[in-house]
Structure formats: structure tokens, C-alpha cells
Coordinates of C-alpha atoms in Angstrom, one line a residue:
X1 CA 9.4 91.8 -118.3
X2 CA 7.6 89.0 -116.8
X3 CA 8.9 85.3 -118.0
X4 CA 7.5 82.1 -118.7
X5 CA 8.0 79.3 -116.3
X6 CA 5.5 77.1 -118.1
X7 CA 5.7 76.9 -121.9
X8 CA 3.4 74.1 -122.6
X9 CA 0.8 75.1 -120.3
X10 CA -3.3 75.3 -120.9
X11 CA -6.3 76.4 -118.3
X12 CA -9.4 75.2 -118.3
X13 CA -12.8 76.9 -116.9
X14 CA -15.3 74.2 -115.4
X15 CA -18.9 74.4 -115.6
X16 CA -22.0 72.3 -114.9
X17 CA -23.2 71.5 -118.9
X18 CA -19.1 72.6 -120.8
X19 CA -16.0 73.0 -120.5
X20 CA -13.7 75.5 -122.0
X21 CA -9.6 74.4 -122.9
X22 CA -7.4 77.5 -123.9
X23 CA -4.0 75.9 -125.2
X24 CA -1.5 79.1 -126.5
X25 CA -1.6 80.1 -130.1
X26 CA -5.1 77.9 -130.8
X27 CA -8.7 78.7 -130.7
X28 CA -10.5 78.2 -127.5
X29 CA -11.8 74.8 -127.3
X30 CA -14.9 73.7 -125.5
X31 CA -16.5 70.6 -124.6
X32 CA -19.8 69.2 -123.1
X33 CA -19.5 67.6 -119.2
X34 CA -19.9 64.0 -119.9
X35 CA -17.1 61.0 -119.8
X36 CA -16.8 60.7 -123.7
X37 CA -16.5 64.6 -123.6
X38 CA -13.7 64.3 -121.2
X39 CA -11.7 61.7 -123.1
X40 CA -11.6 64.0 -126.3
X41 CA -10.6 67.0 -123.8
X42 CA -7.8 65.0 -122.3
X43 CA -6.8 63.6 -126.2
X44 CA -7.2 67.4 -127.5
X45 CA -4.4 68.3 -124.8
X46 CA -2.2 65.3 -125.5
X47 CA -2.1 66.4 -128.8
X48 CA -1.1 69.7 -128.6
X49 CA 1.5 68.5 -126.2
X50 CA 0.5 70.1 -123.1
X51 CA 2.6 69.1 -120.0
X52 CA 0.8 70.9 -117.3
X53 CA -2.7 72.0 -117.1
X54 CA -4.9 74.5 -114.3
X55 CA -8.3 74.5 -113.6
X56 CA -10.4 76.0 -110.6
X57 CA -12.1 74.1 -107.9
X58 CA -15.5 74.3 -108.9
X59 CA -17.9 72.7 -107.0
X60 CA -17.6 69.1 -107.9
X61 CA -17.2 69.4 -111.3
X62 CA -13.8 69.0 -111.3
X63 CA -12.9 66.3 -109.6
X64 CA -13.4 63.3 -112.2
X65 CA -11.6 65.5 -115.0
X66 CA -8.6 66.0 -112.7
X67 CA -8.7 62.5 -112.1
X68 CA -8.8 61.7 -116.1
X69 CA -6.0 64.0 -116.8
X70 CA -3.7 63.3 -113.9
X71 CA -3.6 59.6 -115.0
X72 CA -2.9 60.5 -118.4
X73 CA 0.4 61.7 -117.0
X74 CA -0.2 65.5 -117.1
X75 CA 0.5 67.5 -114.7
X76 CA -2.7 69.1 -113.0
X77 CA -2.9 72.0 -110.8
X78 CA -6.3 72.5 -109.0
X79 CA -6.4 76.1 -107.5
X80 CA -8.4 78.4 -105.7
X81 CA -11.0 80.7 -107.8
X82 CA -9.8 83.5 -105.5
X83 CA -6.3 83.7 -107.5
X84 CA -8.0 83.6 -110.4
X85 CA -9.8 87.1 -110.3
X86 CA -9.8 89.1 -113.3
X87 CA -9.8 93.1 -113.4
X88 CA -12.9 94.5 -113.9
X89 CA -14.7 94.1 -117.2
X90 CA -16.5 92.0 -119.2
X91 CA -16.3 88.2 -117.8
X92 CA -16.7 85.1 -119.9
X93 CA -16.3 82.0 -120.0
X94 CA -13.8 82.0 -122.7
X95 CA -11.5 84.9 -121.1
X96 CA -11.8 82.8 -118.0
X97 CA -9.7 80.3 -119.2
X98 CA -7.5 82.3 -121.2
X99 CA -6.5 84.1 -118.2
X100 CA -6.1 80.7 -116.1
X101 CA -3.7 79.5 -118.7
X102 CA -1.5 82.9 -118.4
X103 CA -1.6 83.1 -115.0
X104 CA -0.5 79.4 -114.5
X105 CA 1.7 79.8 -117.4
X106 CA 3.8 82.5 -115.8
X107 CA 4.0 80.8 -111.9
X108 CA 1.1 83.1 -110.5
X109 CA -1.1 80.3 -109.3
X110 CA -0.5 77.9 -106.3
X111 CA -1.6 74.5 -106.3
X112 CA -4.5 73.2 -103.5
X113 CA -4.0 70.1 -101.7
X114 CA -5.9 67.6 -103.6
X115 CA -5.4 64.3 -101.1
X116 CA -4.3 60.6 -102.5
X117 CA -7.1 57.8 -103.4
X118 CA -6.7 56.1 -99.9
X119 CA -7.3 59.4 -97.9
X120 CA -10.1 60.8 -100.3
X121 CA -12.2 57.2 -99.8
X122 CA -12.0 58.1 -96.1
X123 CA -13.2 61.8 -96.1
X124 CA -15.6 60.3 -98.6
X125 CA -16.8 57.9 -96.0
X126 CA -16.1 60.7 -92.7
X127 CA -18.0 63.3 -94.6
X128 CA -21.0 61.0 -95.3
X129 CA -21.2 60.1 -91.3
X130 CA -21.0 63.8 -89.9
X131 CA -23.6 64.7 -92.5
X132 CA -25.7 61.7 -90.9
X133 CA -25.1 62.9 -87.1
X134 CA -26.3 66.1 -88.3
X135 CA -29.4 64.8 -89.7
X136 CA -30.0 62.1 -87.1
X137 CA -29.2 65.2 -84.2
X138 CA -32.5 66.8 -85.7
X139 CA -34.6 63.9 -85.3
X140 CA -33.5 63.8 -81.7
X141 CA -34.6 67.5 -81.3
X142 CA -38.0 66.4 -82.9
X143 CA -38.3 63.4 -80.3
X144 CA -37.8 66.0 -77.7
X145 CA -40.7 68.3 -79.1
X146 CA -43.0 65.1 -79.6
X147 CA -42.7 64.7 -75.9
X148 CA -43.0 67.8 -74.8
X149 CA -46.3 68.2 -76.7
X150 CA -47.6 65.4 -74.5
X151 CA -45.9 66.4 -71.5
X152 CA -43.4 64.0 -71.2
X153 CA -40.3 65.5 -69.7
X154 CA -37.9 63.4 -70.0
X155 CA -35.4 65.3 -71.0
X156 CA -35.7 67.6 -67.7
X157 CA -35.0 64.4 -65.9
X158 CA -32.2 62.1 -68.2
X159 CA -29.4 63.9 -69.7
X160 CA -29.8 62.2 -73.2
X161 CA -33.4 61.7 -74.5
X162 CA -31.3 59.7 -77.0
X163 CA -29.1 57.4 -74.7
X164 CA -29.9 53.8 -74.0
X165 CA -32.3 54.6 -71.3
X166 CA -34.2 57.5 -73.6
X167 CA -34.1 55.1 -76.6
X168 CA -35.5 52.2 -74.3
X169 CA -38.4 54.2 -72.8
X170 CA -39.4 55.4 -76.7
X171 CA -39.5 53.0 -78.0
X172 CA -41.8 50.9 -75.4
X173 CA -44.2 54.1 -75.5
X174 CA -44.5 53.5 -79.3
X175 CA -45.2 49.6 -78.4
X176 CA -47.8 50.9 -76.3
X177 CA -46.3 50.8 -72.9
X178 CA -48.1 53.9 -70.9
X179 CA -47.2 52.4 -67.2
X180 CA -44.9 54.5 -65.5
X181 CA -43.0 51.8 -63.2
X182 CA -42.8 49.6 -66.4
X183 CA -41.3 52.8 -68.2
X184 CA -38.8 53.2 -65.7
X185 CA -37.8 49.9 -65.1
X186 CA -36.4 50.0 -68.8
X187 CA -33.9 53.0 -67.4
X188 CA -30.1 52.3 -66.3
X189 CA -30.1 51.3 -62.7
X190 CA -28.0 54.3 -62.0
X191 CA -30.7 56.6 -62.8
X192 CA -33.3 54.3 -61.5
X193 CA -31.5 54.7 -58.1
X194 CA -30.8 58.9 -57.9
X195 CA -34.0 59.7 -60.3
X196 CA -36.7 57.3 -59.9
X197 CA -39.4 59.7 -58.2
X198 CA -38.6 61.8 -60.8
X199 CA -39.0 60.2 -63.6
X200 CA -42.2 58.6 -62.9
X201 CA -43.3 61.7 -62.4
X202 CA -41.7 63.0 -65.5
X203 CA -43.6 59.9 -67.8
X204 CA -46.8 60.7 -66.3
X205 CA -47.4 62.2 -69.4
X206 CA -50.5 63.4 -72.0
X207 CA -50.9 60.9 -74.9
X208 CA -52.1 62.2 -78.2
X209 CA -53.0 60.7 -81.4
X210 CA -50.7 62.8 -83.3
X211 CA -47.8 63.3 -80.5
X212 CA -47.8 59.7 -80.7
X213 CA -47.5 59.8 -84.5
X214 CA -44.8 62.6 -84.6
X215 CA -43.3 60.4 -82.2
X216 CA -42.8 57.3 -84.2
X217 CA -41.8 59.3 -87.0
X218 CA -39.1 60.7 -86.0
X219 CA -37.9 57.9 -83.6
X220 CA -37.6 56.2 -86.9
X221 CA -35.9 58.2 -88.8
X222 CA -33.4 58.5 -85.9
X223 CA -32.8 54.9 -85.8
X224 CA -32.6 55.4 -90.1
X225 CA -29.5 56.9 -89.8
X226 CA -28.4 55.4 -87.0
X227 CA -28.0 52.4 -89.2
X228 CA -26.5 54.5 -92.1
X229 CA -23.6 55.8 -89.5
X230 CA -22.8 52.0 -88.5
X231 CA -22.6 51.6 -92.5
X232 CA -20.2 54.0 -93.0
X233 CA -18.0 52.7 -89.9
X234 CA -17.8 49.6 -91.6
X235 CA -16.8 51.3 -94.5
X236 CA -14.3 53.1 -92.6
X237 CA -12.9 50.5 -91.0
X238 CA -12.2 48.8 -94.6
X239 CA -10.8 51.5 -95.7
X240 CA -7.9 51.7 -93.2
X241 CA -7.3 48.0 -93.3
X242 CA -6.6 49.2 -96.9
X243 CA -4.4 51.9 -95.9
X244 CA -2.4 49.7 -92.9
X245 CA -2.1 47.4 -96.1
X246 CA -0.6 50.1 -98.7
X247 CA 1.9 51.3 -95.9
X248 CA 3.0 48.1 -95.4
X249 CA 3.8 47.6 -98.8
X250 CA 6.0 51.0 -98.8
X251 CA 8.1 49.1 -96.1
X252 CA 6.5 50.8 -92.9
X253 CA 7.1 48.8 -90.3
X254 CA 4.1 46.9 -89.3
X255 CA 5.1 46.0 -85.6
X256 CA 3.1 49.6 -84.3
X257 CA -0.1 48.2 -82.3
X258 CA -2.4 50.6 -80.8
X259 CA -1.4 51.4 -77.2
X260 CA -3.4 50.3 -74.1
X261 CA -5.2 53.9 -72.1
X262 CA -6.4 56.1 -75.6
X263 CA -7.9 58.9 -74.6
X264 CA -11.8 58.2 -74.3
X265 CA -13.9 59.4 -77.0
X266 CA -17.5 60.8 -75.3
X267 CA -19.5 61.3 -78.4
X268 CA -20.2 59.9 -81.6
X269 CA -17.7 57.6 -81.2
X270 CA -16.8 55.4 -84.8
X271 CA -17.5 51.7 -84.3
X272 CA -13.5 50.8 -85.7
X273 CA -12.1 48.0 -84.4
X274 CA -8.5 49.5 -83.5
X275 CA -8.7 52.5 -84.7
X276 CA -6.2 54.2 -82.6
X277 CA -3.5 51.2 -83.8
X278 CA -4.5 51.8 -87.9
X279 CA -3.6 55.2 -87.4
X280 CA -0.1 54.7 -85.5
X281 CA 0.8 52.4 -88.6
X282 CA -0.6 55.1 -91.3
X283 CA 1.7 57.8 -89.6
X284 CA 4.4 55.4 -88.3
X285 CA 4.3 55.6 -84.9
X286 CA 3.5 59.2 -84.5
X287 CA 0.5 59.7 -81.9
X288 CA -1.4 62.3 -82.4
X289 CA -3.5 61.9 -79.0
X290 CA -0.4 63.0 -77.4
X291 CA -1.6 66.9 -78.0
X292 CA -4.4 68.2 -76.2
X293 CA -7.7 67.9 -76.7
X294 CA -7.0 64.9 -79.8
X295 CA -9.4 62.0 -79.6
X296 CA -8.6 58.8 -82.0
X297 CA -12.0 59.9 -83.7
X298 CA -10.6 63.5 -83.8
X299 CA -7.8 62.3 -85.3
X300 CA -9.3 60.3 -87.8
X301 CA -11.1 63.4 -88.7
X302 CA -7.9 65.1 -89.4
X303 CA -6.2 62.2 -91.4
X304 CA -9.0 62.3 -93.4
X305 CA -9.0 66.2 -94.4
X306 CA -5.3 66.7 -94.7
X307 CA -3.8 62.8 -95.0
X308 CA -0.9 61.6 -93.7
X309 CA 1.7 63.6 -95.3
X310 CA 1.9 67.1 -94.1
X311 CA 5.0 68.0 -96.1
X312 CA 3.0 69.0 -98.9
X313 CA 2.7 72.4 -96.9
X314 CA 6.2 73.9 -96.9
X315 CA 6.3 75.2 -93.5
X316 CA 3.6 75.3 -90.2
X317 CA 3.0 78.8 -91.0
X318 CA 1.5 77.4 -94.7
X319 CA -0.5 75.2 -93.2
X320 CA -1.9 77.3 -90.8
X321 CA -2.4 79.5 -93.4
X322 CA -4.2 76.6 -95.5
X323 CA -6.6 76.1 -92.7
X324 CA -7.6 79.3 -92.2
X325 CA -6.1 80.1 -88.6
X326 CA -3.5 82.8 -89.8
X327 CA -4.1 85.9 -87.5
X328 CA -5.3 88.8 -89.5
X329 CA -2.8 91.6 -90.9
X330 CA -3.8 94.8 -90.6
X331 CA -2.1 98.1 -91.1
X332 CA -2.5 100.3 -87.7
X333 CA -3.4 104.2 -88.0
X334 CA -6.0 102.9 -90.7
X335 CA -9.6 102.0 -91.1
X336 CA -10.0 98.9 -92.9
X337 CA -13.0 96.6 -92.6
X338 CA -11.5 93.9 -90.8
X339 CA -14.2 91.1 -91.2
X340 CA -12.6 87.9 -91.5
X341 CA -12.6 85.5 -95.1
X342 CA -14.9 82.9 -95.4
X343 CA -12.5 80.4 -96.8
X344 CA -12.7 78.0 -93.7
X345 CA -12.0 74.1 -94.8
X346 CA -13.1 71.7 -92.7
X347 CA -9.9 70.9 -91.3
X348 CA -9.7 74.3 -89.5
X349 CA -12.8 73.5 -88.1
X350 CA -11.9 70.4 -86.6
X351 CA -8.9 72.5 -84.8
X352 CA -11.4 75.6 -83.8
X353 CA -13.9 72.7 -82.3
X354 CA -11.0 71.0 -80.5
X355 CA -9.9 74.4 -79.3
X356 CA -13.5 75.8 -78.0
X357 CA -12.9 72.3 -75.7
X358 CA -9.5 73.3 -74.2
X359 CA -10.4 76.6 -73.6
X360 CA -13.0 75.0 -71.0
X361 CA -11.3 72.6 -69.7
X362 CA -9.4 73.7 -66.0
X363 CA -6.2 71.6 -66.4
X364 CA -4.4 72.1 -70.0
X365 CA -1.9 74.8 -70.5
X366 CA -3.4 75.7 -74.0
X367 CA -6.9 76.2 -72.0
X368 CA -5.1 78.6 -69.9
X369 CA -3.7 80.9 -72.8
X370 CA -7.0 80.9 -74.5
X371 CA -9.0 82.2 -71.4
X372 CA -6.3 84.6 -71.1
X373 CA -6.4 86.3 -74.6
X374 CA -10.4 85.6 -74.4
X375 CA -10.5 88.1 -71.5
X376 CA -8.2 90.7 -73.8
X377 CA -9.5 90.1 -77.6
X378 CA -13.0 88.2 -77.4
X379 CA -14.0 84.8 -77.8
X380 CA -13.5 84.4 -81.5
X381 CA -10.4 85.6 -81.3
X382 CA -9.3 83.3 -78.6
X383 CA -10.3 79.7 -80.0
X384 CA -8.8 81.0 -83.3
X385 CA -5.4 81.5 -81.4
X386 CA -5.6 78.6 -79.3
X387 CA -6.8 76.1 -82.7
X388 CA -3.4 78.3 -84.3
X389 CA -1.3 76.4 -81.9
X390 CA -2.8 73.2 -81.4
X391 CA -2.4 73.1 -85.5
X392 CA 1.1 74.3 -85.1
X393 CA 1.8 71.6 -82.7
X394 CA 0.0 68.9 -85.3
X395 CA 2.1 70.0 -88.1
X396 CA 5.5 69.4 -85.9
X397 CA 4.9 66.7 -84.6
X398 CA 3.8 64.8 -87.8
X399 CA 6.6 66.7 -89.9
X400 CA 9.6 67.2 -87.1
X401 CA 8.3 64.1 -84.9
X402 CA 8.4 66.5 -82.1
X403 CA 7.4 65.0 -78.9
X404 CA 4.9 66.8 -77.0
X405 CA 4.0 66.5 -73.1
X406 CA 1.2 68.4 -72.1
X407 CA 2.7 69.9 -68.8
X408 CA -0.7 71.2 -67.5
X409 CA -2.0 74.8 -66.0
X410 CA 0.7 75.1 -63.8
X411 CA 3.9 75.3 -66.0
X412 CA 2.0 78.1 -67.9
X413 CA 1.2 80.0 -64.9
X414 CA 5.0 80.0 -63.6
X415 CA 5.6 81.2 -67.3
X416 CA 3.1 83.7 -67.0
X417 CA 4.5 84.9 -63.5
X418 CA 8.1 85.1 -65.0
X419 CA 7.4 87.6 -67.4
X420 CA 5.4 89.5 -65.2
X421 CA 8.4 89.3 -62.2
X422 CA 10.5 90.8 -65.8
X423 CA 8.3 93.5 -66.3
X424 CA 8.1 94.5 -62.9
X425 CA 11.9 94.5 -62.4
X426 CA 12.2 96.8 -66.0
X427 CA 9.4 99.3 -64.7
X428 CA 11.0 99.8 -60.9
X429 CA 14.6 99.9 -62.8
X430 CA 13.4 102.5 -64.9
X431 CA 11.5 104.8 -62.2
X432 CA 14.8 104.7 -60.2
X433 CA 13.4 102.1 -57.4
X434 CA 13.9 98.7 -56.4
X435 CA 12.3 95.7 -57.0
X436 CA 12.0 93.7 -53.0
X437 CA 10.8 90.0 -52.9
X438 CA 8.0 90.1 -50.1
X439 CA 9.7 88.5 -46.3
X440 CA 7.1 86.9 -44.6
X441 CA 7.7 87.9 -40.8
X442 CA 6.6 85.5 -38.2

């Protein structure tokens, strides 16, 4: 027989217009979605003495009830909908969160990482600025077809339509600029000095009525969000002042300053004044831009998704496992349809992004063994081995405080050629010969 870990437990299945409380030995309860509703939910489980209550991360719909009931001293467990699956049958809302309350009431549900108020106003804010690159990398694409349409090539000619030198020559078109040498005096005098024949013949362009239009639309719209992504930095860079400030409070020492040489960040770089120094003081003087391929902004990106306190996964095999990077198991001898979950947080795809990086880059040790197993298992296979690592290295180091040194391609290669010199010496031992270092003979 099965026993109860939780006696005062209750579950709770979350919808858009109600909400449905199963407490054991009462009726199911339900109630609408707004505030008032959620005060008489949180009272109604007060009152019936409940000391621990599940729910399922739906959507957004959880997240301001969770808030409600976690301050009302309960103890709330958000999990994943996935642990919650019932046998097959007939499935309501009702049974739903009868069989939440069981499960949770019996120890059969883990809990998901639900970050603190400081982090969660950052991903808020990081969120809200990747969706705005996003959007603002489509307008780009739509100045580049606006161009095109009237024959303008400069993107054949400057790497980045949407660089200072794009941006300039743009924005003087729209103004009504159609001279050529005018157009390319606005460029950088680098480009000016390698290009210049080129691009004046690359603005001797087609003007249209409505290229001209599509033009100014979406140069506009570009510059829109522009302005939105310098809102949220400022946001951002409130936010950790807030953070430095709450450490501080918890005695972290406040002496930490951000370090001359960070690593340079080559794209969408956040406008935060020292954003490499608020992050030494949030995690104490551990620097995460000592592993591969991590950037301050990278970094923030990470803080923001899994905060500063990676204790709350047990182990670096659970929060590998969290982020989605666990290699597949799969019983050999059998045909199983191998196609990999679709749980993939955002945090796992920082570390797969930061990966795909290594793997091209000539000089990392980490590169190295993801070229190597790309050869052997594929390209997916590789970045999610190589982004395995790098994760695995994250979780030490912020955890353990395990210094790491990047050592470079060549300390991997002598690896690599010491277990090969191994293998060779087992194979010629076992075939009876013997293994003879090449002389050179002069």
C-alpha cells in the first residue's frame, strides 16, 4: 500500500474563465478567474486547513494565483502537465483536479522552478527585448526587400544594411538624398576607403513611389523598436541596481567590481552600465565569462531564466535534465520512435545557441569535441552534447565554485591522441605484436 506524505493537501485545475479546488473529503469547489474570485479560493483553502497546494503550469493563468497563495503562507507546488496525465477515459475538469490533489498528496509530483521576484522582473524585462530584436530583425529584412525592388544593393556591398552606415544612407534616401557621392560620404571611412567604387555603384539605384513608401515604413518601424529595446535596457539596468541592492542587504560583500578585458559582446549588445560588475556581486564573485563561449549579455540571459541560485536543482545531472540537454535513453535490440520531446525552456536554448558558436570556432576545446561527435552522430546531436557540457560546467562553477580555464584545441587533441596511443597498444597486445614508436632516421 501506497502512503500519504501530504495529509492536508488540495490540487487545483487552472483555466482561462474558472478554476476548480478539490480539498479531500469535500465537494469540488470552483471559482471564476478574477482577483475577488481568487481571494475566496485562497480563504476556501485556509479554511479547510490546507498546508500545501498543486496546480499545473498553464499558460499564464497561474501565475498571479500562485503568487496569492504563496503569500498566504501555503505551500505551492507548480508542476508540469506532463506528470499529471491521467489513464485513458473520460477527462474533466473536475477529475483533473481530483487526480492533481492525489498525486501531490501521495509525493508523485515534482515541483518546477518558479524564480524569485528580483529574477522574474528581469526575464520579464529580457523576454520583452528578445521578442523586440525579433520583430525589429523583420523590419530589417523588409528594408532589404524595399531596396532590392529599386535596385539598391546595398546589402551586396555593406555587411549590415542596418549598421550605422546602412541606417545613415536610409535614412538620407527617405529625406530625399538621391546623389550617390552624397550617399556615400554618410558611410564609415573604412568602407568608404575599400568600397567606395562599389557602393556608388551599388546606390545607383531605381526609385519608386511605393519602394520608397515600403521603405519608410519599415525603416520606421525598425527605429520603433529600436526605441522599445533601449526602454527595456533601462529597465534592466534598474532592475539589477535592485538586485546589487538586495544582495547587499543579505551581507554579500559589496567590494566585487566588474573586471577590466570582458569578453566583447558582437550583437545585440544591452545598453547596462556595468553589467558584467552587477552580475559578479549577484553571484559573488563567480564569473561566468570564464567558460566558453559566455558573453555578459549571455549571461545575463541565463541569470534571468534560472537566477542565481542553482541549488534548487539537486545535482548537474537535474539540471541538465531541467533544460532539456539529457541524452536520450533508449533500449538497443528495439525499435522505438526516437524523436526527441518538445519540452525545451529557454534556458536550454541559450546553452544549444552558445554551443552551435563553439562548435565553429577553431581554438576552444569544447569546439573540438563537438566537431568530432558531429562527424559521428549529426549535427543535432553534436550542439546538444557540446550545450550538455557547457551547462554542466555552469552548474559547477556556480554550485562547487569550480574554476575553469579554457585550455584551448590543443590540450584536447593530446587527450584525444592518448587514448588512441591506449587503444593501439590494447589491439597490437592482443594480436600478439608490438606496439614501436616511429625513429626518425637522418
Amino acid at each position: 500500500m501506497m502512503k500519504k506524505l501530504r495529509a492536508n493537501a488540495a490540487g487545483i485545475d487552472i483555466g482561462a474563465k474558472k478554476i476548480f479546488l478539490a480539498v479531500e473529503g469535500e465537494p469540488v469547489q470552483s471559482f471564476e478567474t478574477f482577483t475577488e474570485d481568487f481571494r475566496q479560493a485562497r480563504d476556501y483553502l485556509l479554511s479547510k486547513g490546507i498546508e500545501t497546494v498543486a496546480m499545473e503550469a498553464t499558460g499564464v493563468y497561474w501565475v498571479i494565483l500562485y503568487e496569492m497563495l504563496e503569500k498566504s503562507g501555503l505551500d505551492v507546488w507548480l508542476v508540469d502537465g506532463r506528470q499529471t496525465k491521467q489513464v485513458p477515459g473520460r477527462k474533466t475538469d473536475v477529475k483533473d483536479c481530483q487526480w492533481i490533489r492525489q498525486l501531490h498528496s501521495y509525493g508523485l509530483l515534482n515541483r518546477c522552478f518558479v524564480p524569485d521576484e528580483q529574477v522574474k522582473e528581469i526575464r520579464a524585462y529580457q523576454r520583452m527585448r528578445e521578442d523586440h530584436i525579433r520583430t525589429a530583425a523583420m523590419h530589417v529584412n523588409h528594408m532589404q526587400k524595399a531596396l532590392t525592388e529599386m535596385n539598391i544593393r546595398i546589402k551586396e556591398v555593406i555587411s549590415q544594411v542596418h549598421g550605422a552606415s546602412g541606417i545613415a544612407i536610409i535614412k538620407a534616401i527617405l529625406e530625399g538624398e538621391r546623389n550617390p557621392e552624397k550617399l556615400l560620404s554618410l558611410c564609415h571611412k573604412s568602407i568608404i576607403e575599400k568600397k567606395a567604387h562599389l557602393v556608388l555603384k551599388a546606390l545607383e539605384g531605381h526609385y519608386t513611389e511605393a519602394g520608397l513608401f515600403a521603405l519608410g515604413q519599415a525603416y520606421e518601424a525598425y527605429m520603433f523598436y529600436q526605441q522599445q529595446i533601449s526602454a527595456c535596457d533601462k529597465k534592466i539596468q534598474q532592475a539589477m541596481e535592485e538586485a546589487n541592492n538586495y544582495h547587499q542587504d543579505k551581507g554579500v560583500r559589496d567590494d566585487i567590481e566588474s573586471v577590466q578585458g570582458r569578453k566583447p559582446v558582437r550583437h545585440n549588445k544591452p545598453q547596462v552600465d556595468h553589467l558584467g560588475g552587477h552580475l559578479l556581486k549577484v553571484f559573488t564573485g563567480k564569473d561566468a565569462t570564464n567558460l566558453p563561449g559566455i558573453t555578459d549579455y549571455t549571461w545575463l540571459q541565463l541569470y534571468a531564466e534560472t537566477g542565481s541560485n542553482l541549488l534548487k536543482w539537486n545535482t548537474e545531472k537535474h539540471f541538465t535534465s531541467w533544460l532539456g540537454l539529457a541524452p536520450g535513453q533508449h533500449e538497443s535490440g528495439k525499435k522505438k520512435n526516437t524523436r526527441s520531446k518538445k519540452y525545451r525552456p529557454k534556458a536550454g536554448q541559450i546553452f544549444r545557441q552558445i554551443a552551435q558558436s563553439l562548435i565553429e570556432s577553431k581554438k576552444i576545446a569544447l569546439g573540438a569535441f563537438g566537431r568530432k561527435l558531429k562527424v559521428k552522430r549529426g549535427a543535432g546531436i553534436a550542439v546538444k552534447a557540446t550545450a550538455r557540457k557547457l551547462a554542466v560546467l555552469y552548474w559547477r562553477l556556480m554550485v562547487k565554485g569550480l574554476d575553469y580555464t579554457e585550455k584551448g584545441i590543443k590540450d584536447y587533441e593530446q587527450k584525444v591522441n592518448l587514448q588512441k596511443e591506449r587503444w593501439l597498444s590494447k589491439a597490437a597486445k592482443e594480436m600478439g605484436y608490438q606496439l614501436v614508436a616511429n625513429q626518425q632516421v637522418e
